[in-house]
Amino acid sequence: MRGLCLTLLTLTVACRDWQPEEIGRAPGAPRTGVAEHVDSILPQARQLDRFFGKASRPVRLTGGATTRKELVDRFVDALGQRDSLGLERLAVSREEYGGLYYPESPYSREPYDLPPDVAWMLNSEDSRKGLRRLLDRFSGHDLVVTALDCGKESASGPNRFAEECRVTFRDGRSR
């Protein structure tokens, strides 16, 4: 008899329509119309529409520099001056990432196939972490670039990338 009761209890629990309660909703209260599924697989064009919302899609990069050397010089100057706003202006914006980089990036295709908002979040968080480390280590120094060398260049669609770049600099106060 005890085995039968345990079996019935197990079946009752296993067959009950268990749904997680909505956060903030009292148990047994009517549902608020919250969707019970998520659109997790959408075509890339639709994902980009959601990513941009009402923002316009850029046709080119803005706010950076016209040459690699100018970009590095401006970056190092802003770093030395603790100019986080200046550093932010040199970075690729969310819209530039979504409109210019993401569609051609490996993150938009298998094996990653990440939605643009997830790819942006991962990339921007890594950039912020690296920037915080640079600011902690070098801000307030009078940095002078002494050499810039990029090992190779690559292309992905219309995008060109300088890779394996090495920036050599010194503190201008110590001569």
PDB file of C-alpha atoms in Angstrom:
ATOM      1  CA  MET A   1       0.000   0.000   0.000  1.00  0.00           C
ATOM      2  CA  ARG A   2       2.848   2.389   0.900  1.00  0.00           C
ATOM      3  CA  GLY A   3       4.456   1.763  -2.551  1.00  0.00           C
ATOM      4  CA  LEU A   4       1.164   2.505  -4.308  1.00  0.00           C
ATOM      5  CA  CYS A   5       0.750   5.815  -2.428  1.00  0.00           C
ATOM      6  CA  LEU A   6       4.318   6.841  -3.285  1.00  0.00           C
ATOM      7  CA  THR A   7       3.736   5.956  -6.950  1.00  0.00           C
ATOM      8  CA  LEU A   8       0.492   7.955  -7.081  1.00  0.00           C
ATOM      9  CA  LEU A   9       2.150  10.922  -5.390  1.00  0.00           C
ATOM     10  CA  THR A  10       5.019  10.784  -7.853  1.00  0.00           C
ATOM     11  CA  LEU A  11       2.637  10.612 -10.827  1.00  0.00           C
ATOM     12  CA  THR A  12       0.541  13.472  -9.467  1.00  0.00           C
ATOM     13  CA  VAL A  13       3.589  15.679  -9.020  1.00  0.00           C
ATOM     14  CA  ALA A  14       5.121  14.668 -12.368  1.00  0.00           C
ATOM     15  CA  CYS A  15       1.907  15.228 -14.333  1.00  0.00           C
ATOM     16  CA  ARG A  16       0.916  18.533 -12.722  1.00  0.00           C
ATOM     17  CA  ASP A  17       1.248  21.546 -14.990  1.00  0.00           C
ATOM     18  CA  TRP A  18       4.167  23.184 -13.209  1.00  0.00           C
ATOM     19  CA  GLN A  19       4.786  26.717 -14.451  1.00  0.00           C
ATOM     20  CA  PRO A  20       7.194  29.049 -12.723  1.00  0.00           C
ATOM     21  CA  GLU A  21       5.389  31.911 -11.052  1.00  0.00           C
ATOM     22  CA  GLU A  22       5.931  35.338 -12.522  1.00  0.00           C
ATOM     23  CA  ILE A  23       8.160  37.489 -10.371  1.00  0.00           C
ATOM     24  CA  GLY A  24       6.030  39.674  -8.134  1.00  0.00           C
ATOM     25  CA  ARG A  25       2.781  37.767  -8.828  1.00  0.00           C
ATOM     26  CA  ALA A  26       1.071  36.158  -5.887  1.00  0.00           C
ATOM     27  CA  PRO A  27       0.692  32.377  -6.188  1.00  0.00           C
ATOM     28  CA  GLY A  28      -2.662  31.561  -7.768  1.00  0.00           C
ATOM     29  CA  ALA A  29      -3.222  35.121  -9.055  1.00  0.00           C
ATOM     30  CA  PRO A  30      -4.233  35.427 -12.723  1.00  0.00           C
ATOM     31  CA  ARG A  31      -1.448  35.701 -15.296  1.00  0.00           C
ATOM     32  CA  THR A  32      -0.625  39.130 -16.668  1.00  0.00           C
ATOM     33  CA  GLY A  33      -0.302  38.176 -20.309  1.00  0.00           C
ATOM     34  CA  VAL A  34       3.455  37.647 -20.198  1.00  0.00           C
ATOM     35  CA  ALA A  35       4.638  35.618 -23.173  1.00  0.00           C
ATOM     36  CA  GLU A  36       5.337  32.011 -22.341  1.00  0.00           C
ATOM     37  CA  HIS A  37       7.975  31.589 -25.053  1.00  0.00           C
ATOM     38  CA  VAL A  38      10.776  33.688 -26.430  1.00  0.00           C
ATOM     39  CA  ASP A  39      11.613  34.344 -30.075  1.00  0.00           C
ATOM     40  CA  SER A  40      15.178  33.123 -29.849  1.00  0.00           C
ATOM     41  CA  ILE A  41      15.675  32.198 -33.484  1.00  0.00           C
ATOM     42  CA  LEU A  42      15.035  35.047 -35.865  1.00  0.00           C
ATOM     43  CA  PRO A  43      16.559  35.898 -39.238  1.00  0.00           C
ATOM     44  CA  GLN A  44      19.615  38.143 -38.956  1.00  0.00           C
ATOM     45  CA  ALA A  45      17.804  41.034 -40.678  1.00  0.00           C
ATOM     46  CA  ARG A  46      15.065  40.960 -38.012  1.00  0.00           C
ATOM     47  CA  GLN A  47      17.643  40.714 -35.221  1.00  0.00           C
ATOM     48  CA  LEU A  48      19.391  43.801 -36.615  1.00  0.00           C
ATOM     49  CA  ASP A  49      16.061  45.661 -36.846  1.00  0.00           C
ATOM     50  CA  ARG A  50      15.523  44.949 -33.154  1.00  0.00           C
ATOM     51  CA  PHE A  51      19.125  45.885 -32.351  1.00  0.00           C
ATOM     52  CA  PHE A  52      18.783  49.307 -33.992  1.00  0.00           C
ATOM     53  CA  GLY A  53      15.248  50.091 -32.873  1.00  0.00           C
ATOM     54  CA  LYS A  54      14.642  53.667 -34.008  1.00  0.00           C
ATOM     55  CA  ALA A  55      18.341  54.506 -34.449  1.00  0.00           C
ATOM     56  CA  SER A  56      19.603  54.964 -37.988  1.00  0.00           C
ATOM     57  CA  ARG A  57      22.159  52.607 -39.461  1.00  0.00           C
ATOM     58  CA  PRO A  58      25.562  54.171 -40.081  1.00  0.00           C
ATOM     59  CA  VAL A  59      27.238  54.120 -43.477  1.00  0.00           C
ATOM     60  CA  ARG A  60      30.747  54.820 -42.160  1.00  0.00           C
ATOM     61  CA  LEU A  61      32.739  55.170 -38.960  1.00  0.00           C
ATOM     62  CA  THR A  62      32.674  58.565 -37.263  1.00  0.00           C
ATOM     63  CA  GLY A  63      34.622  60.308 -34.531  1.00  0.00           C
ATOM     64  CA  GLY A  64      37.794  58.315 -34.968  1.00  0.00           C
ATOM     65  CA  ALA A  65      40.804  59.284 -37.034  1.00  0.00           C
ATOM     66  CA  THR A  66      41.789  59.292 -40.692  1.00  0.00           C
ATOM     67  CA  THR A  67      44.993  57.286 -40.236  1.00  0.00           C
ATOM     68  CA  ARG A  68      46.127  54.492 -37.963  1.00  0.00           C
ATOM     69  CA  LYS A  69      48.923  56.674 -36.569  1.00  0.00           C
ATOM     70  CA  GLU A  70      46.515  59.501 -35.780  1.00  0.00           C
ATOM     71  CA  LEU A  71      44.178  57.063 -34.030  1.00  0.00           C
ATOM     72  CA  VAL A  72      46.990  55.642 -31.891  1.00  0.00           C
ATOM     73  CA  ASP A  73      48.321  59.129 -31.060  1.00  0.00           C
ATOM     74  CA  ARG A  74      44.860  60.345 -30.015  1.00  0.00           C
ATOM     75  CA  PHE A  75      44.281  57.183 -27.981  1.00  0.00           C
ATOM     76  CA  VAL A  76      47.601  57.461 -26.141  1.00  0.00           C
ATOM     77  CA  ASP A  77      47.054  61.200 -25.506  1.00  0.00           C
ATOM     78  CA  ALA A  78      43.565  60.579 -24.077  1.00  0.00           C
ATOM     79  CA  LEU A  79      44.901  57.693 -21.994  1.00  0.00           C
ATOM     80  CA  GLY A  80      47.689  59.809 -20.520  1.00  0.00           C
ATOM     81  CA  GLN A  81      45.225  62.614 -19.710  1.00  0.00           C
ATOM     82  CA  ARG A  82      42.700  60.269 -18.058  1.00  0.00           C
ATOM     83  CA  ASP A  83      40.209  61.426 -20.704  1.00  0.00           C
ATOM     84  CA  SER A  84      37.664  58.599 -20.603  1.00  0.00           C
ATOM     85  CA  LEU A  85      35.186  60.586 -22.728  1.00  0.00           C
ATOM     86  CA  GLY A  86      37.878  61.129 -25.375  1.00  0.00           C
ATOM     87  CA  LEU A  87      38.667  57.410 -25.321  1.00  0.00           C
ATOM     88  CA  GLU A  88      34.975  56.580 -25.677  1.00  0.00           C
ATOM     89  CA  ARG A  89      34.698  58.859 -28.729  1.00  0.00           C
ATOM     90  CA  LEU A  90      37.485  56.887 -30.420  1.00  0.00           C
ATOM     91  CA  ALA A  91      35.731  53.560 -29.880  1.00  0.00           C
ATOM     92  CA  VAL A  92      33.295  51.983 -32.306  1.00  0.00           C
ATOM     93  CA  SER A  93      29.756  52.912 -31.256  1.00  0.00           C
ATOM     94  CA  ARG A  94      26.936  50.427 -30.775  1.00  0.00           C
ATOM     95  CA  GLU A  95      25.347  51.532 -34.053  1.00  0.00           C
ATOM     96  CA  GLU A  96      28.654  51.326 -35.943  1.00  0.00           C
ATOM     97  CA  TYR A  97      29.198  47.840 -34.547  1.00  0.00           C
ATOM     98  CA  GLY A  98      25.736  46.662 -35.568  1.00  0.00           C
ATOM     99  CA  GLY A  99      25.717  48.285 -38.991  1.00  0.00           C
ATOM    100  CA  LEU A 100      29.309  48.003 -40.162  1.00  0.00           C
ATOM    101  CA  TYR A 101      31.123  45.278 -38.249  1.00  0.00           C
ATOM    102  CA  TYR A 102      28.604  42.675 -37.070  1.00  0.00           C
ATOM    103  CA  PRO A 103      27.083  41.642 -40.447  1.00  0.00           C
ATOM    104  CA  GLU A 104      30.539  40.598 -41.713  1.00  0.00           C
ATOM    105  CA  SER A 105      31.899  39.287 -38.419  1.00  0.00           C
ATOM    106  CA  PRO A 106      32.401  35.648 -37.474  1.00  0.00           C
ATOM    107  CA  TYR A 107      29.909  36.216 -34.624  1.00  0.00           C
ATOM    108  CA  SER A 108      27.062  36.559 -37.132  1.00  0.00           C
ATOM    109  CA  ARG A 109      27.670  33.102 -38.632  1.00  0.00           C
ATOM    110  CA  GLU A 110      28.108  29.497 -37.538  1.00  0.00           C
ATOM    111  CA  PRO A 111      29.555  28.235 -35.313  1.00  0.00           C
ATOM    112  CA  TYR A 112      28.787  31.328 -33.165  1.00  0.00           C
ATOM    113  CA  ASP A 113      25.662  32.767 -34.808  1.00  0.00           C
ATOM    114  CA  LEU A 114      25.151  35.216 -31.949  1.00  0.00           C
ATOM    115  CA  PRO A 115      22.391  37.821 -32.030  1.00  0.00           C
ATOM    116  CA  PRO A 116      23.890  41.317 -32.545  1.00  0.00           C
ATOM    117  CA  ASP A 117      22.969  42.518 -29.056  1.00  0.00           C
ATOM    118  CA  VAL A 118      24.757  39.564 -27.436  1.00  0.00           C
ATOM    119  CA  ALA A 119      27.832  39.952 -29.664  1.00  0.00           C
ATOM    120  CA  TRP A 120      27.923  43.705 -28.899  1.00  0.00           C
ATOM    121  CA  MET A 121      27.640  43.083 -25.172  1.00  0.00           C
ATOM    122  CA  LEU A 122      30.491  40.553 -25.162  1.00  0.00           C
ATOM    123  CA  ASN A 123      32.783  42.730 -27.282  1.00  0.00           C
ATOM    124  CA  SER A 124      32.040  45.980 -25.471  1.00  0.00           C
ATOM    125  CA  GLU A 125      32.506  44.410 -22.038  1.00  0.00           C
ATOM    126  CA  ASP A 126      35.901  43.039 -23.060  1.00  0.00           C
ATOM    127  CA  SER A 127      36.859  46.481 -24.376  1.00  0.00           C
ATOM    128  CA  ARG A 128      35.736  48.198 -21.164  1.00  0.00           C
ATOM    129  CA  LYS A 129      37.708  45.745 -19.077  1.00  0.00           C
ATOM    130  CA  GLY A 130      40.856  46.337 -21.121  1.00  0.00           C
ATOM    131  CA  LEU A 131      40.375  50.091 -21.024  1.00  0.00           C
ATOM    132  CA  ARG A 132      39.990  50.078 -17.231  1.00  0.00           C
ATOM    133  CA  ARG A 133      43.269  48.164 -16.961  1.00  0.00           C
ATOM    134  CA  LEU A 134      45.039  50.639 -19.250  1.00  0.00           C
ATOM    135  CA  LEU A 135      43.663  53.612 -17.307  1.00  0.00           C
ATOM    136  CA  ASP A 136      44.746  52.063 -14.003  1.00  0.00           C
ATOM    137  CA  ARG A 137      48.248  51.475 -15.328  1.00  0.00           C
ATOM    138  CA  PHE A 138      49.003  54.453 -17.583  1.00  0.00           C
ATOM    139  CA  SER A 139      46.639  57.343 -16.933  1.00  0.00           C
ATOM    140  CA  GLY A 140      48.350  60.475 -15.752  1.00  0.00           C
ATOM    141  CA  HIS A 141      51.579  59.644 -17.594  1.00  0.00           C
ATOM    142  CA  ASP A 142      52.969  61.805 -20.377  1.00  0.00           C
ATOM    143  CA  LEU A 143      52.957  59.015 -22.965  1.00  0.00           C
ATOM    144  CA  VAL A 144      54.827  59.388 -26.246  1.00  0.00           C
ATOM    145  CA  VAL A 145      54.414  56.874 -29.085  1.00  0.00           C
ATOM    146  CA  THR A 146      57.819  55.804 -30.413  1.00  0.00           C
ATOM    147  CA  ALA A 147      56.740  53.070 -32.845  1.00  0.00           C
ATOM    148  CA  LEU A 148      53.661  51.507 -34.404  1.00  0.00           C
ATOM    149  CA  ASP A 149      53.896  48.222 -36.255  1.00  0.00           C
ATOM    150  CA  CYS A 150      51.047  46.008 -37.420  1.00  0.00           C
ATOM    151  CA  GLY A 151      52.026  42.495 -38.380  1.00  0.00           C
ATOM    152  CA  LYS A 152      49.346  41.863 -40.967  1.00  0.00           C
ATOM    153  CA  GLU A 153      46.097  43.082 -42.425  1.00  0.00           C
ATOM    154  CA  SER A 154      42.966  41.128 -43.173  1.00  0.00           C
ATOM    155  CA  ALA A 155      39.589  41.838 -44.719  1.00  0.00           C
ATOM    156  CA  SER A 156      36.062  40.664 -44.061  1.00  0.00           C
ATOM    157  CA  GLY A 157      33.650  42.002 -46.648  1.00  0.00           C
ATOM    158  CA  PRO A 158      34.253  45.749 -46.894  1.00  0.00           C
ATOM    159  CA  ASN A 159      36.022  45.832 -43.502  1.00  0.00           C
ATOM    160  CA  ARG A 160      39.812  45.931 -43.242  1.00  0.00           C
ATOM    161  CA  PHE A 161      41.603  45.014 -40.050  1.00  0.00           C
ATOM    162  CA  ALA A 162      45.105  45.665 -38.798  1.00  0.00           C
ATOM    163  CA  GLU A 163      46.165  42.682 -36.721  1.00  0.00           C
ATOM    164  CA  GLU A 164      48.992  41.883 -34.362  1.00  0.00           C
ATOM    165  CA  CYS A 165      49.706  45.582 -33.864  1.00  0.00           C
ATOM    166  CA  ARG A 166      52.438  46.605 -31.484  1.00  0.00           C
ATOM    167  CA  VAL A 167      52.517  50.112 -30.086  1.00  0.00           C
ATOM    168  CA  THR A 168      55.750  51.139 -28.409  1.00  0.00           C
ATOM    169  CA  PHE A 169      55.689  54.185 -26.175  1.00  0.00           C
ATOM    170  CA  ARG A 170      57.576  55.804 -23.365  1.00  0.00           C
ATOM    171  CA  ASP A 171      56.765  58.125 -20.523  1.00  0.00           C
ATOM    172  CA  GLY A 172      57.785  61.569 -21.792  1.00  0.00           C
ATOM    173  CA  ARG A 173      58.734  62.681 -18.278  1.00  0.00           C
ATOM    174  CA  SER A 174      61.528  60.115 -17.992  1.00  0.00           C
ATOM    175  CA  ARG A 175      64.133  60.928 -20.615  1.00  0.00           C
TER     176      ARG A 175
END
